[in-house]
mmCIF file of C-alpha atoms in Angstrom:
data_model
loop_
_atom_site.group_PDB
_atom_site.id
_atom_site.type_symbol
_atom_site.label_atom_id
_atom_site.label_comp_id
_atom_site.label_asym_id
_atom_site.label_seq_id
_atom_site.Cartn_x
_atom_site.Cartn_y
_atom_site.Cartn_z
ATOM 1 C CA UNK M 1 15.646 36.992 46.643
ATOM 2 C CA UNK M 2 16.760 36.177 43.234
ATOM 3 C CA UNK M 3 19.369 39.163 43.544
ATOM 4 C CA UNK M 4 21.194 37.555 46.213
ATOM 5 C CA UNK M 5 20.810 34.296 45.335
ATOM 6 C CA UNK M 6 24.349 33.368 44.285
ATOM 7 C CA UNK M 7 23.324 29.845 43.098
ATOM 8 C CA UNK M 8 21.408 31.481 40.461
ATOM 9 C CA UNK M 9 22.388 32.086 36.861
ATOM 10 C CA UNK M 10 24.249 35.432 36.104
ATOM 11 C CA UNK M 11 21.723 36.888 33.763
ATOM 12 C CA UNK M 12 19.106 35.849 36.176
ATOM 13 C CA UNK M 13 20.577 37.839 38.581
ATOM 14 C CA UNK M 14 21.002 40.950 36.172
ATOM 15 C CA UNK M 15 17.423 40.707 35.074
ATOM 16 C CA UNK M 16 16.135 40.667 38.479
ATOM 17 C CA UNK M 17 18.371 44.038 39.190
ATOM 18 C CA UNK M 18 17.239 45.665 36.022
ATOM 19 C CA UNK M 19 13.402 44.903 37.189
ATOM 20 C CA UNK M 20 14.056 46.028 40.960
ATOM 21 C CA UNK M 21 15.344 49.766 39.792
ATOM 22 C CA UNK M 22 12.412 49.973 36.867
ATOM 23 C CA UNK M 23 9.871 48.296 39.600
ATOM 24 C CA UNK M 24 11.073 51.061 42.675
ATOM 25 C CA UNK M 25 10.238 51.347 46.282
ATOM 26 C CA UNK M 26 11.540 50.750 49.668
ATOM 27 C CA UNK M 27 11.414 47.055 48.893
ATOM 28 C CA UNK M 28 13.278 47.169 46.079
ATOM 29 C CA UNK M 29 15.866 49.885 47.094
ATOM 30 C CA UNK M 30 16.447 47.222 50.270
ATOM 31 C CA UNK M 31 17.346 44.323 48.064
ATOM 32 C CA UNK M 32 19.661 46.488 46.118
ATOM 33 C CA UNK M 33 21.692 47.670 48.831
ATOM 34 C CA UNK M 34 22.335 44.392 50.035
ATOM 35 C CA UNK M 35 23.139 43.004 46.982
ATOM 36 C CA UNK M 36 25.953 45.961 47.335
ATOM 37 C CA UNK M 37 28.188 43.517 49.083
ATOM 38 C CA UNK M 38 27.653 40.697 46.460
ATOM 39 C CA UNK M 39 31.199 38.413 46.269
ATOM 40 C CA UNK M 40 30.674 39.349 42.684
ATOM 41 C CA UNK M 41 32.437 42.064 41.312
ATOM 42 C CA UNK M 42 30.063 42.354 37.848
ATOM 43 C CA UNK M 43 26.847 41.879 40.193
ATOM 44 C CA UNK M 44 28.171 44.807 42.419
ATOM 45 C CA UNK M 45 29.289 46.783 38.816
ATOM 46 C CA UNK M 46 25.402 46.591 37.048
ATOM 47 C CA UNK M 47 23.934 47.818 39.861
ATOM 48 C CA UNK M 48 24.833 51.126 39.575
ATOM 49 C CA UNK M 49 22.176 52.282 37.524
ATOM 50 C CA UNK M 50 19.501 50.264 39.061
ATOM 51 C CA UNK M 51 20.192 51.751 42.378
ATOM 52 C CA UNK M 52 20.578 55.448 40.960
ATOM 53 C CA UNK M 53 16.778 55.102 39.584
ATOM 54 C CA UNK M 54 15.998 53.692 42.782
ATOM 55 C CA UNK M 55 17.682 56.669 44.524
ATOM 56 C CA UNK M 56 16.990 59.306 42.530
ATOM 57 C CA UNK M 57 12.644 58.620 42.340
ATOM 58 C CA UNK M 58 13.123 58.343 46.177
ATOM 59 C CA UNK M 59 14.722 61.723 46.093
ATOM 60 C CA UNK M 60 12.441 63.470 43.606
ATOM 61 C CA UNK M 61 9.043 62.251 45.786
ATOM 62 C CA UNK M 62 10.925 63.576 48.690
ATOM 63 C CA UNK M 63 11.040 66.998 47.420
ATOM 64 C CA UNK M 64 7.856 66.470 46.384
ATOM 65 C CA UNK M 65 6.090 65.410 49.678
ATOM 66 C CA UNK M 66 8.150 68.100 51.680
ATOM 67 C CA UNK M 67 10.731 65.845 53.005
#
């Protein structure tokens, strides 16, 4: 919630999208797509790596479960 929640503080906001691609899951990987269409340009910008740790465990437990 904190993601999306434009009323929040910028670095809030970065924090919580650091945490979400360290923390993982479908949860997380949810609330980072979403926050994909942020209005802000430097929200959208940090969360590439976030959401490429996000992606990329997903896709190594994949392989790993035979998916």
């Amino acid at each position: 919630r904190l993601l999306q929640d434009t009323s929040r503080a910028y670095v809030a906001r970065c924090a919580a999208a650091e945490a979400l691609g360290q923390i993982g899951g479908t949860e997380a990987e949810r609330a980072l797509h979403a926050a994909l269409d942020d209005p802000l340009s430097s929200i959208r910008a940090l969360l590439n790596k976030p959401w490429r740790r996000v992606r990329q465990a997903k896709d190594r437990f994949d392989v790993r479960d035979g998916r």
